[in-house]
Short mmCIF file of C-alpha atoms and ligand atoms in Angstrom, two decimals:
data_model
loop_
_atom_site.label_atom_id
_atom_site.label_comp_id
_atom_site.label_asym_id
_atom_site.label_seq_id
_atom_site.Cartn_x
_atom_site.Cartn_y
_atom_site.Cartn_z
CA UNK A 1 71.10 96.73 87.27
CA UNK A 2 69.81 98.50 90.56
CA UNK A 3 71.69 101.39 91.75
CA UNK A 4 71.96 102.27 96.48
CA UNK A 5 72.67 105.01 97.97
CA UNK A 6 76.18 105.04 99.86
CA UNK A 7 74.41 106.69 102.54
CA UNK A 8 72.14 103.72 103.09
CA UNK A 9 71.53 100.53 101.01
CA UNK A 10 67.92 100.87 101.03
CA UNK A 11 67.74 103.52 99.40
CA UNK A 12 67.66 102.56 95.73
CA UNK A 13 67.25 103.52 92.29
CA UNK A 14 66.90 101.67 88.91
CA UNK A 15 69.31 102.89 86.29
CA UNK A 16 66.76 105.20 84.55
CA UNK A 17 65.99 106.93 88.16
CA UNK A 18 70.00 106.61 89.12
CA UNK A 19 71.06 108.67 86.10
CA UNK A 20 67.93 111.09 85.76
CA UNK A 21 68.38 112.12 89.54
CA UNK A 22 72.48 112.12 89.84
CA UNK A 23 72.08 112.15 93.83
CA UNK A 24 70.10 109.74 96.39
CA UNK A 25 67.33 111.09 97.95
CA UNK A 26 69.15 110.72 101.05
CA UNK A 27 71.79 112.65 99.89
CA UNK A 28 74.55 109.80 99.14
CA UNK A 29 75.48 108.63 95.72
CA UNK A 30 74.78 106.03 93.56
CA UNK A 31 76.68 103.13 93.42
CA UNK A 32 75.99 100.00 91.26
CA UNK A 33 74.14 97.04 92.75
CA UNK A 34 77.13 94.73 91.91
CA UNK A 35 80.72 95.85 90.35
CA UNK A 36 80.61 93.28 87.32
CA UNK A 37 83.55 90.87 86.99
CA UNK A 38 84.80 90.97 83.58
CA UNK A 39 85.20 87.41 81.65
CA UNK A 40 88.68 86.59 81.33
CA UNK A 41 88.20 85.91 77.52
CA UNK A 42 86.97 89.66 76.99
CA UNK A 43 90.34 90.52 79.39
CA UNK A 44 92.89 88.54 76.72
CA UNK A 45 91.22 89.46 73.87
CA UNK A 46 91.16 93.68 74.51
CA UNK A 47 93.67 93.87 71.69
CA UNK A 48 91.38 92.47 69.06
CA UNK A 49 88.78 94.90 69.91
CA UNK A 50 87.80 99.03 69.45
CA UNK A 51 87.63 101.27 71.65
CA UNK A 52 84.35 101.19 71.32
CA UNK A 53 83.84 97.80 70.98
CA UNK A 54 85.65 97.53 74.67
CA UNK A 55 83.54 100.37 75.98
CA UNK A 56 80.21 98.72 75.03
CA UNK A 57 81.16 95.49 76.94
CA UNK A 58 81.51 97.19 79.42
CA UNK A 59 78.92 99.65 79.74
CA UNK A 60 76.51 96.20 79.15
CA UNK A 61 78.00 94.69 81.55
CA UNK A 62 75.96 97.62 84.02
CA UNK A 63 73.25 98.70 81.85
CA UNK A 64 72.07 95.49 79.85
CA UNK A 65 68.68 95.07 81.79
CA UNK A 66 67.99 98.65 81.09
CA UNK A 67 69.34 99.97 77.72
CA UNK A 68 68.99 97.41 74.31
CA UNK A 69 72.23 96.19 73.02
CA UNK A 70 71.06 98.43 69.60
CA UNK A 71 70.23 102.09 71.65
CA UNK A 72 73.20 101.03 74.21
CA UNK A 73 75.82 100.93 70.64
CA UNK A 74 74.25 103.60 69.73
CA UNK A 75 74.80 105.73 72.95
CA UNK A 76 78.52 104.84 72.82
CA UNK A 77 79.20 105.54 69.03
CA UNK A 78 77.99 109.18 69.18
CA UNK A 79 79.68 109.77 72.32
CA UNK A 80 82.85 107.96 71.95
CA UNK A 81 83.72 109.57 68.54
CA UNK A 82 87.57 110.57 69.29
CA UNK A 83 90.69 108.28 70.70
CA UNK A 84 92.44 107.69 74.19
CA UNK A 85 95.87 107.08 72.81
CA UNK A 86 98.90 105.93 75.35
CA UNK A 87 102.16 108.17 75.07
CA UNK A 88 105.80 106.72 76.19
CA UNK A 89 107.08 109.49 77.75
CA UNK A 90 110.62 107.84 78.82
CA UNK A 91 111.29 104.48 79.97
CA UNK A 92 108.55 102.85 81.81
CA UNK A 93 106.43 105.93 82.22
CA UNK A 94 103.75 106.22 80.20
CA UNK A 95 100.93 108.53 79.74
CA UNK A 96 97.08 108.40 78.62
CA UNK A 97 95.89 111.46 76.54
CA UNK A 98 92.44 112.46 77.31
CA UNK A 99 92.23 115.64 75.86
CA UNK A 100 90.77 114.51 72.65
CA UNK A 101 87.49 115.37 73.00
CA UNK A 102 85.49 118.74 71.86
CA UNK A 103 86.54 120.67 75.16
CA UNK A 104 89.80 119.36 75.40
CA UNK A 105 89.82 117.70 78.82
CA UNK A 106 88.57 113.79 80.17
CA UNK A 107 85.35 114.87 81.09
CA UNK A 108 84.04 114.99 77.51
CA UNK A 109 83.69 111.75 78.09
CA UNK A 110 81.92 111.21 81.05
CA UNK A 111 79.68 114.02 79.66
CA UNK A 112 78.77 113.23 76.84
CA UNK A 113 77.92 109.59 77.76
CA UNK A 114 75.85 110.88 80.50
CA UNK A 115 74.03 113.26 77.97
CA UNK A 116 73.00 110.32 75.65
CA UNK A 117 71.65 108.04 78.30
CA UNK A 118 69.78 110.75 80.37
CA UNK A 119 67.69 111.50 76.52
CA UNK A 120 67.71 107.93 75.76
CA UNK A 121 66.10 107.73 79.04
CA UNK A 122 63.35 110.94 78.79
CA UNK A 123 62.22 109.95 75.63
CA UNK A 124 60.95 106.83 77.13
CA UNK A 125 58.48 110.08 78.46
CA UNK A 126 58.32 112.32 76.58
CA UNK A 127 56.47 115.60 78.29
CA UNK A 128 59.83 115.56 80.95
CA UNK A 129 61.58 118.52 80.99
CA UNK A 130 65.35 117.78 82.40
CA UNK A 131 66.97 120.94 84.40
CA UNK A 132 70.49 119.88 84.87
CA UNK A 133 72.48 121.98 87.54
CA UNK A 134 76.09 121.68 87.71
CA UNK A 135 78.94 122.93 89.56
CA UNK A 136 82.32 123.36 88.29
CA UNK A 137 85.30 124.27 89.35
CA UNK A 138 86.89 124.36 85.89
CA UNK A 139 86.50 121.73 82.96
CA UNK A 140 82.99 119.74 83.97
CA UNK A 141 81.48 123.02 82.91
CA UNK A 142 81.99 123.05 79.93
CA UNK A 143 82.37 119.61 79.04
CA UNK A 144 78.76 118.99 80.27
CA UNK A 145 77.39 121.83 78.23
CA UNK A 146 79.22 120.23 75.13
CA UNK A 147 77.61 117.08 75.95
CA UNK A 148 74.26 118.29 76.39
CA UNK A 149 74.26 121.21 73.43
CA UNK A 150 70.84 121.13 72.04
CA UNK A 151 69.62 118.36 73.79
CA UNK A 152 65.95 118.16 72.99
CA UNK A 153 64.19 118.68 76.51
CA UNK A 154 66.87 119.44 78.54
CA UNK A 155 68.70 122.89 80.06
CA UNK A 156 71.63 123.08 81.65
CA UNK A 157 73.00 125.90 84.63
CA UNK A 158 76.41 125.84 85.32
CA UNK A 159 77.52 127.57 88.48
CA UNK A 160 81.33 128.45 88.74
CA UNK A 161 83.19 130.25 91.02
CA UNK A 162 84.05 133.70 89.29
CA UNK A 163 87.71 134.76 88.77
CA UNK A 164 89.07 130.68 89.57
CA UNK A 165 88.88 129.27 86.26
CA UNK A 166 91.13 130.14 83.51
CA UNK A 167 90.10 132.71 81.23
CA UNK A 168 89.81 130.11 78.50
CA UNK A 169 87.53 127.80 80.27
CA UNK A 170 85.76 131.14 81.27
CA UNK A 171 84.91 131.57 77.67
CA UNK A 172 84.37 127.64 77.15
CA UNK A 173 81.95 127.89 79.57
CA UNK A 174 80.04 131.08 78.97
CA UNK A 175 80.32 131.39 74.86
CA UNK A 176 78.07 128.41 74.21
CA UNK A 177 73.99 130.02 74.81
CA UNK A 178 71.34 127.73 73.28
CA UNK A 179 70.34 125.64 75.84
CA UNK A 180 73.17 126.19 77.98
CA UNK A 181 73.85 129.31 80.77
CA UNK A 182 76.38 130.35 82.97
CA UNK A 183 75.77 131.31 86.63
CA UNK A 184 78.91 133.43 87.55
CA UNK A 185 79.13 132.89 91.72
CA UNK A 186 80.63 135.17 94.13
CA UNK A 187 82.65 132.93 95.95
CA UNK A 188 85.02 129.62 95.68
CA UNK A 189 84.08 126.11 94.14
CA UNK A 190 83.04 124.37 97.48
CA UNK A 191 80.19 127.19 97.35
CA UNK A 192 78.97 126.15 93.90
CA UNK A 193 78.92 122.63 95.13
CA UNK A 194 77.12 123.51 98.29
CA UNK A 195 74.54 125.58 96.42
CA UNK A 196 74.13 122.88 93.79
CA UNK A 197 73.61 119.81 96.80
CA UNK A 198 71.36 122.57 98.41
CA UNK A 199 68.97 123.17 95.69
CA UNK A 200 68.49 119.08 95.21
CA UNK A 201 67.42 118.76 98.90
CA UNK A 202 64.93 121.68 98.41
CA UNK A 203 61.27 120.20 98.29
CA UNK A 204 60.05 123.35 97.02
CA UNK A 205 62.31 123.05 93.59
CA UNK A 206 62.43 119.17 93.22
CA UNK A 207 58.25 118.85 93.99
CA UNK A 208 58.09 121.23 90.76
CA UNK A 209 60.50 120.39 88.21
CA UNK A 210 63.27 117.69 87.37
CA UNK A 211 66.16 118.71 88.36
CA UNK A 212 69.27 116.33 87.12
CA UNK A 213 72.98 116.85 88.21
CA UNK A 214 76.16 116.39 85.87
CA UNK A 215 79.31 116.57 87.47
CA UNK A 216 81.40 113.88 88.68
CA UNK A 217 78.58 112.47 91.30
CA UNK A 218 75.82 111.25 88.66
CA UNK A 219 77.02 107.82 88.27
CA UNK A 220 76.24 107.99 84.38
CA UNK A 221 79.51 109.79 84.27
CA UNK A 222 81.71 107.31 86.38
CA UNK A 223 80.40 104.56 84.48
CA UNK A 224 82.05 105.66 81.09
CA UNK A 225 85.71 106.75 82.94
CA UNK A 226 85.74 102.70 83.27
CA UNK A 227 86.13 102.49 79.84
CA UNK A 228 89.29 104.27 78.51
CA UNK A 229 91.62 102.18 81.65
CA UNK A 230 90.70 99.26 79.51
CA UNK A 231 91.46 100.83 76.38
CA UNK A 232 94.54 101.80 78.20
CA UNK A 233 95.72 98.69 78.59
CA UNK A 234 95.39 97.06 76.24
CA UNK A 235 97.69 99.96 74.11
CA UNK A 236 100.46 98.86 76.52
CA UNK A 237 103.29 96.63 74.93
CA UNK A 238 104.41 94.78 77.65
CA UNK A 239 101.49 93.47 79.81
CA UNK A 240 104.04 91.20 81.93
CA UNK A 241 104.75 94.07 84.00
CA UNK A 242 102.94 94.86 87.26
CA UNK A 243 100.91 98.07 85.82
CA UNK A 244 100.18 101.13 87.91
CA UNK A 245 98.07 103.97 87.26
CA UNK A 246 98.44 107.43 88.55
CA UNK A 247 95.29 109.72 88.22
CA UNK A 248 95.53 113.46 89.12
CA UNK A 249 92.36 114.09 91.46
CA UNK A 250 90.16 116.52 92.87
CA UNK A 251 86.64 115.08 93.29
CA UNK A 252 87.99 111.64 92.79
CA UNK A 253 86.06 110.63 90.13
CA UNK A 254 88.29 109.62 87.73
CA UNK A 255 90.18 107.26 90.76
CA UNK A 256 86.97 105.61 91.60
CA UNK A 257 86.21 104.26 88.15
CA UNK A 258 90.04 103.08 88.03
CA UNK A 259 89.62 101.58 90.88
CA UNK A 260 86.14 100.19 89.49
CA UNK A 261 88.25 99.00 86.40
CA UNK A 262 90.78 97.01 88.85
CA UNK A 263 87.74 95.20 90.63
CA UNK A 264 86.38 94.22 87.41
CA UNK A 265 89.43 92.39 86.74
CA UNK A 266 92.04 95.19 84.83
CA UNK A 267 95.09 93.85 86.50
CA UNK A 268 96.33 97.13 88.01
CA UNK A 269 98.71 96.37 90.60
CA UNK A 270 98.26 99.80 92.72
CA UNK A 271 96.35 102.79 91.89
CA UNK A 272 98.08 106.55 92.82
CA UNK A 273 96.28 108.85 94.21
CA UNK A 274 97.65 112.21 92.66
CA UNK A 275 96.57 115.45 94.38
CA UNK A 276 97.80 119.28 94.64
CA UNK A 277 97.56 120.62 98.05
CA UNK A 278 94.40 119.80 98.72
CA UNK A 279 95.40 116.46 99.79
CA UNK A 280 92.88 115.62 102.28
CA UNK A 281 93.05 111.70 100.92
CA UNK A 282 96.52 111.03 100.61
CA UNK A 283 96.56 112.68 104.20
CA UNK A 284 93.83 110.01 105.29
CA UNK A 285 95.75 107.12 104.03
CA UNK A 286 99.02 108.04 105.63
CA UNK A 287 96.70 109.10 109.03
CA UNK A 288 93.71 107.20 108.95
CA UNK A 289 91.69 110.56 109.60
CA UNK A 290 89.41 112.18 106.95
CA UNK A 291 89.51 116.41 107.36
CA UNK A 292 88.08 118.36 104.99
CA UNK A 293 88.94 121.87 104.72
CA UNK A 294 87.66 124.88 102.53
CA UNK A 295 89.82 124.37 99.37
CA UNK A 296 93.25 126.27 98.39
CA UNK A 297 94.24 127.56 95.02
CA UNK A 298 96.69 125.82 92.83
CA UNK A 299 98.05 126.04 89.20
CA UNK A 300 96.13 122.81 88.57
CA UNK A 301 92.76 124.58 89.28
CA UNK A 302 90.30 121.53 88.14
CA UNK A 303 92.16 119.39 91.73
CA UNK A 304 91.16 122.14 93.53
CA UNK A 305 88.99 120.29 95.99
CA UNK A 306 89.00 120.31 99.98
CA UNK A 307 85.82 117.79 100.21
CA UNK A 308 86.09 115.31 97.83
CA UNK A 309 82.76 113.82 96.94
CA UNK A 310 83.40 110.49 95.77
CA UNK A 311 85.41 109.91 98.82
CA UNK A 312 81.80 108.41 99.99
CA UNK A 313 81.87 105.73 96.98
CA UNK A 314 85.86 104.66 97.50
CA UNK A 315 84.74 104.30 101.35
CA UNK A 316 81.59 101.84 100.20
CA UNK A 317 84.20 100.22 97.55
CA UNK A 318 86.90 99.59 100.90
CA UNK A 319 84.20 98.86 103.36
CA UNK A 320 85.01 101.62 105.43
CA UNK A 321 88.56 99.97 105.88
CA UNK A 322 91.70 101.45 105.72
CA UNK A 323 94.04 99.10 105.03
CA UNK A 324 91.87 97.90 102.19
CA UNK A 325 92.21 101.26 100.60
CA UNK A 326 96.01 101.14 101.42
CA UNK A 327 95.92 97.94 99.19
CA UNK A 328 94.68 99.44 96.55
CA UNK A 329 96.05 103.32 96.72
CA UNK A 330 98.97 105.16 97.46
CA UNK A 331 98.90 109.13 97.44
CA UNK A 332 100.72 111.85 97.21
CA UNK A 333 100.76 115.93 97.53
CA UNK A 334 102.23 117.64 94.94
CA UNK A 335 103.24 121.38 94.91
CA UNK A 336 102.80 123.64 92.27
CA UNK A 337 106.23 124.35 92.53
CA UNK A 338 106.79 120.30 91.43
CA UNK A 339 104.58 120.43 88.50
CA UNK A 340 106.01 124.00 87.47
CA UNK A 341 109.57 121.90 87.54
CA UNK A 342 107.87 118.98 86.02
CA UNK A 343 106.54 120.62 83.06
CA UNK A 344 110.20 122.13 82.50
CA UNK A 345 112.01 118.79 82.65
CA UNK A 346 109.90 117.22 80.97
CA UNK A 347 109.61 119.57 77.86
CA UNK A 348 113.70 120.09 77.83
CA UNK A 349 114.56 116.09 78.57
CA UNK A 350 111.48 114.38 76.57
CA UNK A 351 109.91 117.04 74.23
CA UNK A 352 106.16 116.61 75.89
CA UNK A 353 104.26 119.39 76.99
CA UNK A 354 102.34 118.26 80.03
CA UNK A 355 99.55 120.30 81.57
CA UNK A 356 99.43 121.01 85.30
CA UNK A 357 97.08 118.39 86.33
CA UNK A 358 99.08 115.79 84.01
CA UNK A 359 102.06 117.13 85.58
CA UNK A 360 101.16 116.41 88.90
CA UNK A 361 100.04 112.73 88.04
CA UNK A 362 103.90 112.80 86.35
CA UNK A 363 105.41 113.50 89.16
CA UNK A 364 103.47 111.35 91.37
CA UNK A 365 103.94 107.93 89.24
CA UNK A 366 107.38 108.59 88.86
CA UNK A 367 108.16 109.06 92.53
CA UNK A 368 106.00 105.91 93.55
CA UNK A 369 108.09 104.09 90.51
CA UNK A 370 111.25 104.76 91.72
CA UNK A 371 110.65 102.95 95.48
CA UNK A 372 109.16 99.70 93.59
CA UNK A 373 111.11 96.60 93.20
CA UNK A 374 109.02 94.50 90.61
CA UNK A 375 109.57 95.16 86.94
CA UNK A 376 106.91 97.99 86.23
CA UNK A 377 105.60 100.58 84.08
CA UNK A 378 103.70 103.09 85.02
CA UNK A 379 100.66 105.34 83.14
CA UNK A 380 99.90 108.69 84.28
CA UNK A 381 96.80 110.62 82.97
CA UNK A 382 96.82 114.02 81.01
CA UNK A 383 93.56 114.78 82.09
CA UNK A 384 93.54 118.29 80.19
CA UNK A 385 95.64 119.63 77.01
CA UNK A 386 98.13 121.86 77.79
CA UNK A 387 97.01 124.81 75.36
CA UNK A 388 93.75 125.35 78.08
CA UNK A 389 96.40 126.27 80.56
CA UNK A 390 99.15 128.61 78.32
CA UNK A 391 99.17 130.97 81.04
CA UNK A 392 100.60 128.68 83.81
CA UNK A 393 102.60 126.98 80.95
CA UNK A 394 104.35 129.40 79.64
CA UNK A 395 105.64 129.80 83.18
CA UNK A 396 108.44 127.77 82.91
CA UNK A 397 108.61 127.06 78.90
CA UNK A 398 110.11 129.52 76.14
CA UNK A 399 107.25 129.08 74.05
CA UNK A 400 103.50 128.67 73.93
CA UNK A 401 101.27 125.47 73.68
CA UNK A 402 99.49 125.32 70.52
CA UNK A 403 95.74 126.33 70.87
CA UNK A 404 93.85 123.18 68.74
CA UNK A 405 91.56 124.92 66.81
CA UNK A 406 87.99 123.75 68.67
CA UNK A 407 89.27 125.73 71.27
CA UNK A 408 90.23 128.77 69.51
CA UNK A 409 86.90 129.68 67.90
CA UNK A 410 85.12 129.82 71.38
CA UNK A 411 87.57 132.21 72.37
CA UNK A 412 86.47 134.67 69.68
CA UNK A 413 82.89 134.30 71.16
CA UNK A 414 80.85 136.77 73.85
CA UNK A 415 80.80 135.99 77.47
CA UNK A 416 77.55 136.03 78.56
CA UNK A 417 76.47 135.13 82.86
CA UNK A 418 74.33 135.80 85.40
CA UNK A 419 76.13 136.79 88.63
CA UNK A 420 74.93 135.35 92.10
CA UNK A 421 75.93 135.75 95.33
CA UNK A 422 76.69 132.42 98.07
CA UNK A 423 73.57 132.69 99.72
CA UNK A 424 71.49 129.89 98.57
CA UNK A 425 67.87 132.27 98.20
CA UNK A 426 69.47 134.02 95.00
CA UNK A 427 69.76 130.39 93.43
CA UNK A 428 66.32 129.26 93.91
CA UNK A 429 64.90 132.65 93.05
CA UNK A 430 66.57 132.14 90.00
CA UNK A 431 65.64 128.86 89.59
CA UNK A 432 61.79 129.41 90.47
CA UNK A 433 61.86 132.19 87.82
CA UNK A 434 63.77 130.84 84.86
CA UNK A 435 62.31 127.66 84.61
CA UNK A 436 59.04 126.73 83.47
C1 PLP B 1 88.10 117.36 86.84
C2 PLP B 1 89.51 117.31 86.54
C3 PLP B 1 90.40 116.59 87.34
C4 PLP B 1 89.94 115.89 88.60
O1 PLP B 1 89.11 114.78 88.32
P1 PLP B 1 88.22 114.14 89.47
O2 PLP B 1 87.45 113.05 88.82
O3 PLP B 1 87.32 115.23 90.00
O4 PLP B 1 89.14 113.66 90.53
C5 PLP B 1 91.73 116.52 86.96
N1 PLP B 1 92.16 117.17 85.87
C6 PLP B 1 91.35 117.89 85.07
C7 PLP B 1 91.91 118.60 83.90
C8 PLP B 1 89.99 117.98 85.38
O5 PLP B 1 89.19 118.70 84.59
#
């Protein structure tokens, strides 16, 4: 399948150039030529299948004039190599653990999808040498760099904003070496991003070497979010009920493949848009005006977002229309102050430890659930486990989360970065001098 550019439809890409470049040349992102329509025998049979099984139908259903059924299976069995299981929490709220994976958060799996298919890809050629930048405000870090570890042929440069991540994904992110280092920038998230988009428009730098991105625009990272709404599903008990899902967002990401999941026949009946304060996009549905802003710290640091980048895909999803989007999203702000209270209710009343971002998707769902009339259930996502953010945690509970022991041996590692400044001239200088 082709891949165009949301900035203009011309501009296209064939998967292996989609994936291998993250962004357009024009600067938009890549959306698939055609959202695939799922067969309704695949959609009644989910229970009957793996999680993998469902996740290679799917990815096929994108990348099967591109990848072979064989290297495609093979793709999703080393990447796909831990569960998405579906929690009750109480009554008809339900949530979706994603914090199985090696770093403990949902973008394992984006990443380390992305990672298989972008060397599945370069081995094609083999003299390429793949320089993957990435910006992070959080958990892509070092999710990506798990995904990528010792990838033959490719590096990876992480760029996050020092003192805003936790001190565990600090050490996630800057304990790892090999192939993988840490730029440590002066400044907030939005100025990693804007470095990052910088450096891809910069002739100089893409003339000379490959440079790939990783975070939540490169559409080989969307693709594989599809997957675990399906697996989702088809976990749930009931599937009379009209089904909602409530994602906690920040660059969207994770809502645009849900929403990719609904078009391709997952019969969600309304998608919540869960954000902290940086709620430019529930703001824009309630006002029908889009305003960025420089974004504001929160205890759910990974949401912390004031630009959202794949606002530009749900806009080519909805046409540019507004009620469309109302049709299929409803939003909602949520305080830290909420998801402190959250966490605390739901640890006395239900015995579940939910992490800030989870708790903000909590208390989203269940505030959307209670002005519904249909019979419904509802699935929020716990995006991260809680144990990555004990400090904020431990806030409101008596005792600590439980630190899962993949995370505890980075944390006896040595932080190692380079430090940078905003200014986009001590990037490329960097750039133009590291790589070869
Ligand atoms: C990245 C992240 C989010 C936000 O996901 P988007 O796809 O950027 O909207 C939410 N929670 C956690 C823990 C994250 O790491």
């Amino acid at each position: 399948m082709d891949f165009y550019s949301t900035n203009s439809n011309g501009c296209r890409a064939n998967a292996k150039n989609a994936v291998l470049q993250g962004l357009a040349s024009d600067g938009g992102l890549y959306m698939p030529a055609e959202i695939p329509s799922l067969s309704k025998h695949f959609l009644d049979n989910l229970e009957n299948l793996s999680f993998q099984e469902i996740a290679f139908e799917i990815a096929k259903s994108f990348f099967s004039s591109d990848i072979n059924d064989t290297d495609l299976r093979g793709i999703i069995e080393s990447a796909l190599t831990f569960p998405a299981p579906v929690v009750n929490i109480h009554d008809n709220i339900n949530t979706l653990e994603l914090f199985h994976g090696p770093t403990l958060a949902f973008k394992d799996f984006g990443a380390r999808f992305m990672a298989r298919t972008m060397s599945h890809f370069l081995n094609e050629n083999e003299k390429q040498h793949l320089t993957i930048l990435v910006a992070t405000s959080g958990d892509t870090g070092s999710a990506v760099a798990q995904g990528f570890l010792d990838c033959p042929n490719i590096d990876v440069i992480i760029l996050y904003p020092a003192g805003k991540v936790s001190k565990i994904q600090e050490m996630q992110l800057t304990t790892i070496g090999h192939n993988i280092t840490a730029l440590e920038v002066n400044g907030t998230f939005d100025d990693c991003q804007r470095l990052v988009k910088t450096a891809f428009a910069d002739k100089n730098l893409t003339e000379k070497f490959l440079l790939g991105s990783a975070n939540s625009i490169n559409i080989a990272r969307l693709i594989p979010q599809i997957f675990y709404y399906f697996e989702a599903y088809k976990q749930l008990k009931n599937k009379k009920l009209a089904t909602f899902f409530a994602v906690p967002s920040g660059n969207f990401g994770n809502l645009t493949a849900c929403l990719m999941a609904k078009i391709m026949g997952l019969p969600i009946e309304k998608i919540i848009a869960a954000t902290n304060i940086n709620d430019v996009v529930p703001q824009y549905l309630e006002s029908g005006v889009f305003s960025p802003h420089p974004s504001y710290q929160t205890i759910a640091n990974a949401m912390d977002v004031g630009n959202p980048s794949n606002f530009a895909r749900l806009q080519d999803i909805c046409k540019k229309d507004l009620n469309t989007m109302r049709n299929y999203l409803w939003g909602l702000k949520v305080t830290d102050d909420e998801a402190l209270q959250a966490i605390k209710e739901v640890k006395e009343k239900y015995n579940y430890t939910l992490d800030p971002h989870g708790a903000m998707g909590y208390v989203a769902l269940s505030s959307y659930l209670k002005q519904v009339s249909i019979p419904s259930q509802g699935i929020f996502l716990e995006t991260a486990h809680p144990a990555k953010f004990g400090d904020v945690v431990t806030k409101v509970l008596t005792e600590n989360p439980a630190i899962p022991e993949r995370l505890a041996t980075c944390l006896n590692g040595k932080k190692e970065t380079i430090k940078i400044s905003t200014a986009y001239i001590d990037l490329k200088e960097y750039l133009l001098t590291t790589i070869n």
